[in-house]
């Protein structure tokens, strides 16, 4: 079974849709609990979480810290880390259940493996389709999904890797790098993310900035510096 961990910060506009995409999996018994790891929201995020029956954990702002705290509270054997503006497409639970069966029978019997979903944007423009193709290419070449694609990992393996670090930025890339290419599977189901950040900044400018920050990260620029550049 899964413990779903969702970091939030003033997520009232998107959180309900994210939680709705987990209903079928909860009814079927795949999702055991949903943990909202909040970073001091001032909107109705907590009310929405309470109404949906989620466990709400309040703490300091910082996605790496929030994800780590949510994972500590999780009780299931498997973890699903999911952003509060990301919706999993119908049928994701069936694919994940089949993948779990494959893990148990295949070369990953030790459970030391992780999976991410296919990136998609909730936007009808050609720019959005181009962005999706670029992300798919990045994942195919480098096995480097970002946090907005979700991450499924066994709790035991997560702990063995040291979990999420309390980083102000790049906490997702940091963990994926420790997982490694050979133990990361890309699923067919989509994680559909809000395009708000891309629309606000401009699709191509946003993509270039993300690429620049990733390059600086690999050049060992401290995450606190990257966070200031990210804004």
Coordinates of N, CA and C in Angstrom, one line a residue:
X1 N 0.8 -1.2 0.0 CA 0.0 0.0 0.0 C 0.9 1.3 0.0
X2 N 0.2 2.4 -0.3 CA 0.9 3.6 -0.5 C 0.6 4.6 0.6
X3 N 1.6 5.4 1.0 CA 1.4 6.6 1.7 C 1.7 7.7 0.7
X4 N 0.8 8.6 0.5 CA 1.0 9.7 -0.4 C 1.4 11.0 0.4
X5 N 2.5 11.6 0.0 CA 3.0 12.7 0.7 C 2.9 13.9 -0.3
X6 N 2.2 15.0 0.1 CA 2.0 16.2 -0.7 C 2.5 17.4 0.1
X7 N 3.5 18.0 -0.4 CA 4.0 19.3 0.2 C 3.1 20.4 -0.3
X8 N 2.7 21.3 0.6 CA 1.8 22.4 0.2 C 2.3 23.7 0.8
X9 N 1.9 24.8 0.0 CA 2.1 26.2 0.5 C 1.0 27.0 -0.2
X10 N -0.1 27.4 0.5 CA -1.2 28.1 -0.1 C -1.7 27.4 -1.4
X11 N -2.1 26.2 -1.3 CA -2.4 25.4 -2.4 C -3.9 25.2 -2.6
X12 N -4.8 26.1 -2.0 CA -6.2 25.9 -2.1 C -6.8 25.9 -3.5
X13 N -6.1 26.5 -4.5 CA -6.6 26.5 -5.8 C -6.5 25.2 -6.6
X14 N -5.5 24.4 -6.2 CA -5.2 23.2 -6.9 C -5.3 21.9 -6.1
X15 N -5.3 22.0 -4.8 CA -5.2 20.8 -4.0 C -6.4 19.8 -4.1
X16 N -7.6 20.4 -4.3 CA -8.8 19.5 -4.4 C -8.7 18.6 -5.6
X17 N -8.3 19.1 -6.8 CA -8.1 18.3 -8.0 C -7.1 17.2 -7.8
X18 N -6.0 17.6 -7.1 CA -4.9 16.6 -6.8 C -5.5 15.5 -6.0
X19 N -6.2 15.8 -4.9 CA -6.8 14.8 -4.0 C -7.8 14.0 -4.7
X20 N -8.6 14.6 -5.6 CA -9.6 13.8 -6.4 C -9.0 12.7 -7.2
X21 N -7.8 12.9 -7.7 CA -7.2 11.9 -8.6 C -6.7 10.7 -7.8
X22 N -6.8 10.8 -6.4 CA -6.4 9.7 -5.6 C -7.6 8.9 -5.0
X23 N -8.8 9.3 -5.3 CA -10.0 8.7 -4.7 C -10.1 7.2 -5.1
X24 N -10.0 6.9 -6.4 CA -10.2 5.5 -6.9 C -9.2 4.6 -6.2
X25 N -7.9 5.1 -6.1 CA -6.9 4.3 -5.6 C -7.1 4.1 -4.1
X26 N -7.7 5.1 -3.4 CA -8.0 4.9 -2.0 C -9.2 3.9 -1.8
X27 N -10.2 4.0 -2.6 CA -11.3 3.1 -2.5 C -10.9 1.7 -2.8
X28 N -9.9 1.5 -3.7 CA -9.5 0.1 -4.0 C -8.5 -0.4 -3.0
X29 N -8.1 0.4 -2.0 CA -7.1 0.0 -1.0 C -5.7 0.2 -1.3
X30 N -5.4 0.8 -2.5 CA -4.0 1.0 -2.8 C -3.3 2.1 -2.0
X31 N -4.1 3.2 -1.8 CA -3.6 4.3 -1.0 C -4.1 4.1 0.4
X32 N -3.2 4.0 1.3 CA -3.6 3.9 2.7 C -3.8 5.2 3.4
X33 N -3.1 6.2 3.1 CA -3.2 7.5 3.7 C -2.6 8.6 2.8
X34 N -3.1 9.8 3.0 CA -2.6 11.0 2.3 C -2.1 12.0 3.4
X35 N -0.8 12.3 3.3 CA -0.2 13.2 4.3 C 0.1 14.6 3.6
X36 N -0.5 15.6 4.2 CA -0.2 17.0 3.7 C 0.8 17.6 4.6
X37 N 2.0 17.8 4.0 CA 3.1 18.4 4.7 C 3.2 19.9 4.3
X38 N 2.6 20.7 5.2 CA 2.4 22.1 4.9 C 3.5 23.0 5.4
X39 N 3.7 24.1 4.6 CA 4.8 25.0 4.9 C 4.3 26.4 5.3
X40 N 3.4 26.4 6.3 CA 2.8 27.6 6.9 C 1.9 28.3 5.9
X41 N 0.9 27.6 5.4 CA -0.1 28.2 4.5 C -1.0 29.2 5.2
X42 N -1.4 30.2 4.5 CA -2.3 31.2 5.1 C -3.7 31.2 4.4
X43 N -3.9 30.2 3.5 CA -5.2 30.1 2.9 C -6.0 29.0 3.4
X44 N -6.9 28.3 2.6 CA -7.7 27.3 3.1 C -7.2 25.9 2.9
X45 N -5.9 25.8 2.7 CA -5.2 24.5 2.5 C -5.5 23.5 3.6
X46 N -5.4 23.9 4.8 CA -5.7 23.0 5.9 C -7.1 22.5 6.0
X47 N -8.1 23.5 5.7 CA -9.5 23.1 5.7 C -9.8 22.0 4.6
X48 N -9.2 22.2 3.5 CA -9.4 21.2 2.4 C -8.8 19.9 2.8
X49 N -7.6 19.9 3.4 CA -7.0 18.6 3.8 C -7.9 17.9 4.9
X50 N -8.4 18.7 5.8 CA -9.2 18.1 6.9 C -10.5 17.5 6.3
X51 N -11.1 18.2 5.4 CA -12.4 17.8 4.8 C -12.2 16.5 4.0
X52 N -11.0 16.3 3.4 CA -10.7 15.1 2.6 C -10.2 14.0 3.5
X53 N -10.0 14.2 4.8 CA -9.6 13.1 5.7 C -8.1 12.9 5.6
X54 N -7.3 13.9 5.2 CA -5.9 13.8 5.1 C -5.2 14.1 6.5
X55 N -4.0 13.5 6.7 CA -3.2 13.9 7.9 C -2.5 15.2 7.5
X56 N -2.6 16.1 8.4 CA -2.0 17.5 8.2 C -0.9 17.7 9.1
X57 N 0.3 18.0 8.5 CA 1.5 18.3 9.3 C 1.9 19.7 9.0
X58 N 2.0 20.5 10.0 CA 2.4 21.9 9.8 C 3.9 22.0 10.2
X59 N 4.6 22.8 9.4 CA 6.0 23.0 9.7 C 6.6 24.2 9.0
X60 N 7.9 24.3 9.0 CA 8.5 25.5 8.3 C 8.5 25.3 6.8
X61 N 8.5 26.4 6.1 CA 8.5 26.4 4.6 C 9.8 25.8 4.1
X62 N 9.7 25.1 3.0 CA 10.9 24.5 2.4 C 10.5 23.1 1.9
X63 N 10.4 22.9 0.6 CA 9.9 21.7 0.0 C 10.7 20.4 0.5
X64 N 12.0 20.5 0.5 CA 12.8 19.4 1.0 C 12.5 19.0 2.4
X65 N 12.4 20.0 3.3 CA 12.0 19.8 4.7 C 10.6 19.2 4.8
X66 N 9.7 19.8 4.1 CA 8.3 19.3 4.1 C 8.2 17.8 3.7
X67 N 8.8 17.5 2.6 CA 8.8 16.1 2.1 C 9.4 15.2 3.1
X68 N 10.5 15.6 3.7 CA 11.2 14.7 4.7 C 10.3 14.5 5.9
X69 N 9.6 15.5 6.3 CA 8.7 15.4 7.5 C 7.5 14.5 7.1
X70 N 7.0 14.7 6.0 CA 5.8 13.8 5.5 C 6.2 12.4 5.5
X71 N 7.4 12.1 5.0 CA 7.9 10.7 4.9 C 8.1 10.1 6.2
X72 N 8.5 10.9 7.2 CA 8.7 10.3 8.6 C 7.4 9.9 9.2
X73 N 6.3 10.5 8.8 CA 5.0 10.2 9.3 C 4.3 9.1 8.6
X74 N 4.8 8.7 7.4 CA 4.2 7.7 6.6 C 4.2 6.3 7.2
X75 N 3.2 5.5 7.1 CA 3.1 4.2 7.7 C 3.1 3.0 6.7
X76 N 2.9 3.3 5.4 CA 2.8 2.3 4.4 C 4.3 1.9 3.9
X77 N 4.3 0.8 3.3 CA 5.6 0.3 2.8 C 6.2 1.0 1.6
X78 N 5.3 1.7 0.9 CA 5.7 2.4 -0.3 C 5.2 3.9 -0.2
X79 N 6.0 4.8 -0.7 CA 5.7 6.2 -0.7 C 5.5 6.8 -2.1
X80 N 4.5 7.7 -2.2 CA 4.3 8.4 -3.4 C 4.4 9.9 -3.1
X81 N 5.4 10.6 -3.6 CA 5.6 12.0 -3.4 C 4.9 12.7 -4.6
X82 N 4.0 13.6 -4.3 CA 3.2 14.3 -5.3 C 3.1 15.8 -5.0
X83 N 3.2 16.6 -6.0 CA 3.0 18.0 -5.9 C 1.6 18.4 -5.8
X84 N 1.3 19.5 -5.1 CA -0.1 19.9 -4.8 C -0.8 20.5 -6.1
X85 N -0.1 20.7 -7.2 CA -0.7 21.2 -8.4 C -0.6 20.2 -9.5
X86 N -0.5 18.9 -9.1 CA -0.3 17.8 -10.1 C -1.5 16.8 -9.9
X87 N -2.1 16.4 -11.1 CA -3.2 15.5 -11.1 C -2.8 14.2 -11.9
X88 N -2.9 13.1 -11.2 CA -2.6 11.8 -11.9 C -3.8 11.4 -12.8
X89 N -3.5 11.0 -14.0 CA -4.6 10.6 -14.9 C -5.3 9.3 -14.5
X90 N -6.6 9.1 -14.9 CA -7.3 7.9 -14.6 C -6.6 6.7 -15.0
X91 N -6.5 5.7 -14.2 CA -5.9 4.4 -14.5 C -4.5 4.3 -14.0
X92 N -4.0 5.4 -13.4 CA -2.6 5.3 -12.9 C -2.4 4.2 -11.8
X93 N -3.5 4.0 -11.0 CA -3.4 3.0 -9.9 C -3.3 1.6 -10.5
X94 N -4.0 1.3 -11.7 CA -3.9 0.0 -12.3 C -2.5 -0.3 -12.8
X95 N -1.9 0.8 -13.4 CA -0.5 0.6 -13.9 C 0.5 0.4 -12.7
X96 N 0.3 1.1 -11.7 CA 1.2 1.0 -10.5 C 1.1 -0.3 -9.8
X97 N -0.2 -0.8 -9.7 CA -0.4 -2.1 -9.1 C 0.3 -3.2 -10.0
X98 N 0.3 -3.1 -11.3 CA 1.0 -4.1 -12.1 C 2.5 -3.9 -12.0
X99 N 2.9 -2.7 -11.8 CA 4.4 -2.5 -11.6 C 4.8 -3.1 -10.3
X100 N 4.0 -3.0 -9.3 CA 4.4 -3.6 -8.0 C 4.5 -5.1 -8.1
X101 N 3.6 -5.7 -8.9 CA 3.7 -7.1 -9.1 C 5.0 -7.5 -9.9
X102 N 5.3 -6.7 -10.8 CA 6.5 -6.9 -11.6 C 7.8 -6.8 -10.7
X103 N 7.7 -5.8 -9.8 CA 8.9 -5.6 -8.9 C 9.0 -6.9 -8.0
X104 N 7.9 -7.4 -7.5 CA 8.0 -8.6 -6.6 C 8.5 -9.8 -7.4
X105 N 8.2 -9.9 -8.7 CA 8.7 -11.1 -9.4 C 10.0 -10.9 -10.1
X106 N 10.4 -9.7 -10.4 CA 11.5 -9.4 -11.2 C 12.9 -9.2 -10.5
X107 N 13.8 -8.5 -11.1 CA 15.1 -8.3 -10.6 C 15.2 -7.3 -9.5
X108 N 14.1 -6.7 -9.1 CA 14.0 -5.7 -8.0 C 13.3 -6.3 -6.8
X109 N 13.5 -7.6 -6.6 CA 12.8 -8.2 -5.4 C 13.2 -7.5 -4.1
X110 N 14.3 -6.9 -4.1 CA 14.8 -6.2 -2.9 C 14.0 -4.9 -2.6
X111 N 13.2 -4.5 -3.6 CA 12.5 -3.3 -3.5 C 13.3 -2.0 -3.7
X112 N 14.5 -2.1 -4.1 CA 15.4 -1.0 -4.3 C 15.2 -0.4 -5.7
X113 N 14.1 0.2 -5.9 CA 13.7 0.8 -7.2 C 12.7 1.9 -7.0
X114 N 12.6 2.8 -8.0 CA 11.7 3.9 -7.9 C 11.1 4.1 -9.2
X115 N 10.0 4.8 -9.3 CA 9.2 5.1 -10.5 C 8.7 6.5 -10.5
X116 N 8.6 7.1 -11.7 CA 8.0 8.4 -11.9 C 7.0 8.4 -13.1
X117 N 6.1 9.3 -13.1 CA 5.1 9.4 -14.1 C 5.6 10.2 -15.3
X118 N 4.8 10.2 -16.4 CA 5.1 11.0 -17.6 C 4.6 12.4 -17.4
X119 N 5.4 13.4 -17.7 CA 5.1 14.8 -17.5 C 4.1 15.3 -18.5
X120 N 3.1 16.0 -18.1 CA 2.2 16.7 -19.0 C 1.7 18.0 -18.4
X121 N 1.4 19.0 -19.2 CA 0.9 20.3 -18.7 C -0.6 20.4 -19.0
X122 N -1.3 21.0 -18.1 CA -2.8 21.2 -18.3 C -3.0 22.5 -19.1
X123 N -2.6 22.4 -20.4 CA -2.6 23.5 -21.3 C -2.8 23.0 -22.7
X124 N -3.5 23.7 -23.6 CA -3.8 23.2 -24.9 C -2.8 23.8 -26.0
X125 N -1.9 24.6 -25.6 CA -1.1 25.3 -26.6 C 0.0 24.4 -27.2
X126 N 0.5 24.8 -28.3 CA 1.6 24.0 -28.9 C 2.9 24.1 -28.1
X127 N 3.0 25.3 -27.4 CA 4.2 25.4 -26.5 C 4.2 24.4 -25.4
X128 N 3.0 24.1 -24.9 CA 2.9 23.1 -23.8 C 3.3 21.7 -24.4
X129 N 2.9 21.4 -25.6 CA 3.2 20.1 -26.2 C 4.7 20.0 -26.4
X130 N 5.3 21.1 -26.8 CA 6.8 21.1 -27.0 C 7.5 20.9 -25.7
X131 N 7.0 21.5 -24.7 CA 7.7 21.3 -23.3 C 7.6 19.9 -22.9
X132 N 6.4 19.3 -23.1 CA 6.3 17.9 -22.8 C 7.3 17.0 -23.5
X133 N 7.5 17.3 -24.8 CA 8.4 16.5 -25.6 C 9.9 16.7 -25.1
X134 N 10.2 17.9 -24.7 CA 11.5 18.2 -24.2 C 11.8 17.4 -22.9
X135 N 10.8 17.4 -22.0 CA 10.9 16.7 -20.7 C 11.0 15.2 -21.0
X136 N 10.2 14.7 -21.9 CA 10.3 13.3 -22.3 C 11.7 12.9 -22.8
X137 N 12.3 13.8 -23.6 CA 13.7 13.6 -24.1 C 14.7 13.6 -22.9
X138 N 14.5 14.6 -22.0 CA 15.4 14.6 -20.9 C 15.4 13.3 -20.0
X139 N 14.2 12.8 -19.8 CA 14.0 11.6 -19.0 C 14.5 10.4 -19.8
X140 N 14.3 10.4 -21.1 CA 14.8 9.2 -21.9 C 16.4 9.2 -21.9
X141 N 17.0 10.4 -22.0 CA 18.4 10.4 -22.1 C 19.1 10.3 -20.8
X142 N 18.6 11.0 -19.8 CA 19.3 11.1 -18.5 C 18.6 10.5 -17.3
X143 N 17.4 9.9 -17.5 CA 16.6 9.4 -16.4 C 16.5 10.4 -15.3
X144 N 16.1 11.6 -15.6 CA 16.1 12.7 -14.6 C 14.7 13.3 -14.6
X145 N 13.7 12.7 -14.0 CA 12.4 13.3 -13.8 C 12.5 14.3 -12.6
X146 N 11.7 15.3 -12.7 CA 11.6 16.3 -11.6 C 10.4 15.9 -10.7
X147 N 10.3 16.7 -9.6 CA 9.3 16.4 -8.6 C 7.9 16.5 -9.1
X148 N 7.6 17.3 -10.2 CA 6.3 17.4 -10.7 C 5.8 16.2 -11.5
X149 N 6.7 15.2 -11.6 CA 6.3 14.0 -12.2 C 6.0 12.9 -11.2
X150 N 6.0 13.3 -9.9 CA 5.7 12.3 -8.9 C 6.9 11.4 -8.7
X151 N 7.0 10.7 -7.6 CA 8.0 9.7 -7.3 C 7.5 8.6 -6.4
X152 N 7.6 7.4 -6.9 CA 7.1 6.2 -6.1 C 8.4 5.5 -5.7
X153 N 8.5 5.2 -4.4 CA 9.7 4.6 -3.9 C 9.4 3.8 -2.6
X154 N 10.0 2.7 -2.4 CA 9.7 1.9 -1.1 C 10.3 2.7 0.1
X155 N 9.6 2.6 1.2 CA 10.1 3.4 2.3 C 11.4 2.9 2.8
X156 N 11.7 1.6 2.7 CA 13.0 1.0 3.1 C 14.1 1.6 2.2
X157 N 13.9 1.6 0.9 CA 14.9 2.1 0.0 C 15.1 3.6 0.2
X158 N 14.0 4.3 0.4 CA 14.1 5.8 0.7 C 15.0 6.1 1.9
X159 N 14.8 5.3 3.0 CA 15.6 5.5 4.2 C 17.0 5.1 3.9
X160 N 17.2 4.0 3.2 CA 18.6 3.6 2.9 C 19.4 4.7 2.1
X161 N 18.7 5.4 1.2 CA 19.3 6.5 0.5 C 19.5 7.7 1.3
X162 N 18.9 7.8 2.4 CA 19.0 9.0 3.2 C 17.9 10.0 3.1
X163 N 16.9 9.7 2.2 CA 15.7 10.5 2.1 C 16.0 11.8 1.5
X164 N 15.0 12.7 1.5 CA 15.1 14.1 1.0 C 16.0 14.9 1.9
X165 N 16.9 15.6 1.4 CA 17.7 16.5 2.1 C 17.0 17.9 2.3
X166 N 17.3 18.5 3.4 CA 16.6 19.8 3.7 C 17.3 20.9 2.8
X167 N 17.0 20.8 1.5 CA 17.6 21.8 0.6 C 16.5 22.8 0.2
X168 N 16.9 24.0 -0.1 CA 15.9 25.0 -0.5 C 15.5 24.9 -2.0
X169 N 16.2 24.1 -2.8 CA 15.9 23.9 -4.2 C 16.7 22.6 -4.6
X170 N 16.2 22.0 -5.7 CA 16.8 20.8 -6.2 C 16.8 19.5 -5.3
X171 N 15.9 19.5 -4.4 CA 15.7 18.4 -3.5 C 15.3 17.1 -4.3
X172 N 14.5 17.3 -5.4 CA 14.1 16.2 -6.2 C 15.2 15.6 -7.0
X173 N 16.0 16.5 -7.6 CA 17.2 16.1 -8.4 C 18.2 15.4 -7.6
X174 N 18.4 15.9 -6.4 CA 19.4 15.3 -5.4 C 19.0 13.9 -5.1
X175 N 17.7 13.6 -4.9 CA 17.3 12.2 -4.5 C 17.4 11.3 -5.8
X176 N 16.9 11.8 -6.9 CA 16.9 11.0 -8.1 C 18.3 10.6 -8.5
X177 N 19.3 11.5 -8.3 CA 20.7 11.2 -8.6 C 21.2 10.0 -7.7
X178 N 20.7 10.0 -6.5 CA 21.1 8.9 -5.6 C 20.5 7.6 -5.9
X179 N 19.3 7.7 -6.5 CA 18.6 6.5 -6.9 C 19.4 5.9 -8.1
X180 N 19.7 6.7 -9.1 CA 20.5 6.2 -10.2 C 19.7 5.8 -11.4
X181 N 20.2 5.8 -12.6 CA 19.5 5.5 -13.8 C 19.0 4.0 -13.8
X182 N 19.7 3.1 -13.3 CA 19.4 1.7 -13.4 C 18.2 1.3 -12.5
X183 N 17.9 2.1 -11.5 CA 16.9 1.7 -10.6 C 15.7 2.7 -10.6
X184 N 15.6 3.4 -11.8 CA 14.5 4.4 -11.9 C 13.7 4.0 -13.2
X185 N 12.4 3.8 -13.0 CA 11.5 3.4 -14.1 C 10.5 4.5 -14.4
X186 N 10.3 4.7 -15.7 CA 9.4 5.8 -16.1 C 8.1 5.1 -16.6
X187 N 7.0 5.4 -15.9 CA 5.7 4.9 -16.1 C 5.0 5.5 -17.3
X188 N 3.9 4.9 -17.8 CA 3.2 5.5 -19.0 C 2.2 6.5 -18.5
X189 N 1.6 6.3 -17.3 CA 0.6 7.2 -16.9 C 1.1 8.6 -16.7
X190 N 0.2 9.6 -16.9 CA 0.7 11.0 -16.8 C 0.4 11.7 -15.5
X191 N 1.3 12.6 -15.1 CA 1.2 13.5 -14.0 C 1.0 14.9 -14.7
X192 N -0.3 15.3 -14.6 CA -0.7 16.6 -15.3 C -0.5 17.7 -14.4
X193 N 0.4 18.6 -14.7 CA 0.7 19.7 -13.8 C 0.2 21.1 -14.3
X194 N -0.1 21.9 -13.4 CA -0.6 23.3 -13.7 C 0.4 24.0 -14.5
X195 N 0.0 24.7 -15.6 CA 0.9 25.5 -16.4 C 1.2 26.9 -15.9
X196 N 0.6 27.2 -14.7 CA 0.6 28.6 -14.2 C 2.0 29.2 -14.3
X197 N 3.0 28.5 -13.8 CA 4.4 29.0 -13.7 C 4.9 29.3 -15.1
X198 N 4.6 28.4 -16.0 CA 5.1 28.6 -17.4 C 4.4 29.7 -18.1
X199 N 3.1 29.9 -17.9 CA 2.4 31.0 -18.5 C 2.8 32.3 -17.9
X200 N 3.1 32.3 -16.6 CA 3.5 33.6 -16.0 C 4.9 34.0 -16.4
X201 N 5.8 33.1 -16.5 CA 7.2 33.4 -16.9 C 7.5 33.3 -18.4
X202 N 6.6 32.7 -19.1 CA 6.9 32.4 -20.5 C 7.4 31.0 -20.6
X203 N 6.9 30.2 -21.5 CA 7.3 28.8 -21.6 C 8.8 28.6 -21.8
X204 N 9.3 29.3 -22.8 CA 10.7 29.1 -23.2 C 11.7 29.8 -22.2
X205 N 11.3 30.9 -21.6 CA 12.1 31.5 -20.6 C 12.2 30.7 -19.4
X206 N 11.0 30.1 -19.0 CA 11.0 29.2 -17.9 C 11.9 28.0 -18.1
X207 N 11.8 27.4 -19.3 CA 12.6 26.2 -19.6 C 14.1 26.5 -19.6
X208 N 14.5 27.7 -20.1 CA 15.9 28.1 -20.1 C 16.4 28.3 -18.7
X209 N 15.5 29.0 -17.9 CA 16.0 29.2 -16.5 C 16.1 27.9 -15.8
X210 N 15.2 27.0 -16.0 CA 15.3 25.7 -15.3 C 16.6 24.9 -15.7
X211 N 16.9 25.0 -17.0 CA 18.1 24.4 -17.6 C 19.3 25.0 -17.0
X212 N 19.3 26.4 -16.9 CA 20.4 27.1 -16.3 C 20.7 26.7 -14.9
X213 N 19.6 26.6 -14.1 CA 19.7 26.3 -12.7 C 20.3 24.8 -12.5
X214 N 19.8 23.9 -13.4 CA 20.2 22.5 -13.3 C 21.7 22.5 -13.7
X215 N 22.2 23.2 -14.7 CA 23.6 23.3 -15.0 C 24.4 23.8 -13.9
X216 N 24.0 24.8 -13.2 CA 24.7 25.4 -12.1 C 24.8 24.4 -10.9
X217 N 23.7 23.7 -10.7 CA 23.6 22.6 -9.7 C 24.7 21.6 -10.0
X218 N 24.8 21.1 -11.2 CA 25.8 20.1 -11.5 C 27.2 20.7 -11.4
X219 N 27.3 22.0 -11.5 CA 28.6 22.7 -11.3 C 28.9 22.9 -9.9
X220 N 28.0 22.4 -9.0 CA 28.2 22.4 -7.5 C 28.0 23.8 -6.9
X221 N 27.2 24.6 -7.6 CA 26.8 25.9 -7.0 C 25.8 25.6 -5.8
X222 N 26.0 26.1 -4.6 CA 25.2 25.8 -3.5 C 23.7 26.0 -3.7
X223 N 22.8 25.1 -3.3 CA 21.4 25.2 -3.4 C 20.8 26.5 -2.9
X224 N 21.4 27.1 -1.9 CA 20.9 28.3 -1.3 C 21.1 29.5 -2.3
X225 N 22.1 29.4 -3.1 CA 22.4 30.4 -4.1 C 21.4 30.2 -5.3
X226 N 21.2 28.9 -5.6 CA 20.2 28.6 -6.7 C 18.8 29.1 -6.3
X227 N 18.5 28.9 -5.0 CA 17.1 29.3 -4.6 C 16.9 30.8 -4.7
X228 N 18.0 31.6 -4.5 CA 17.9 33.0 -4.7 C 17.7 33.4 -6.1
X229 N 18.4 32.7 -7.0 CA 18.3 32.9 -8.4 C 16.9 32.5 -8.9
X230 N 16.3 31.4 -8.3 CA 15.0 30.9 -8.7 C 13.9 31.9 -8.3
X231 N 14.2 32.6 -7.2 CA 13.2 33.6 -6.8 C 12.1 33.1 -6.0

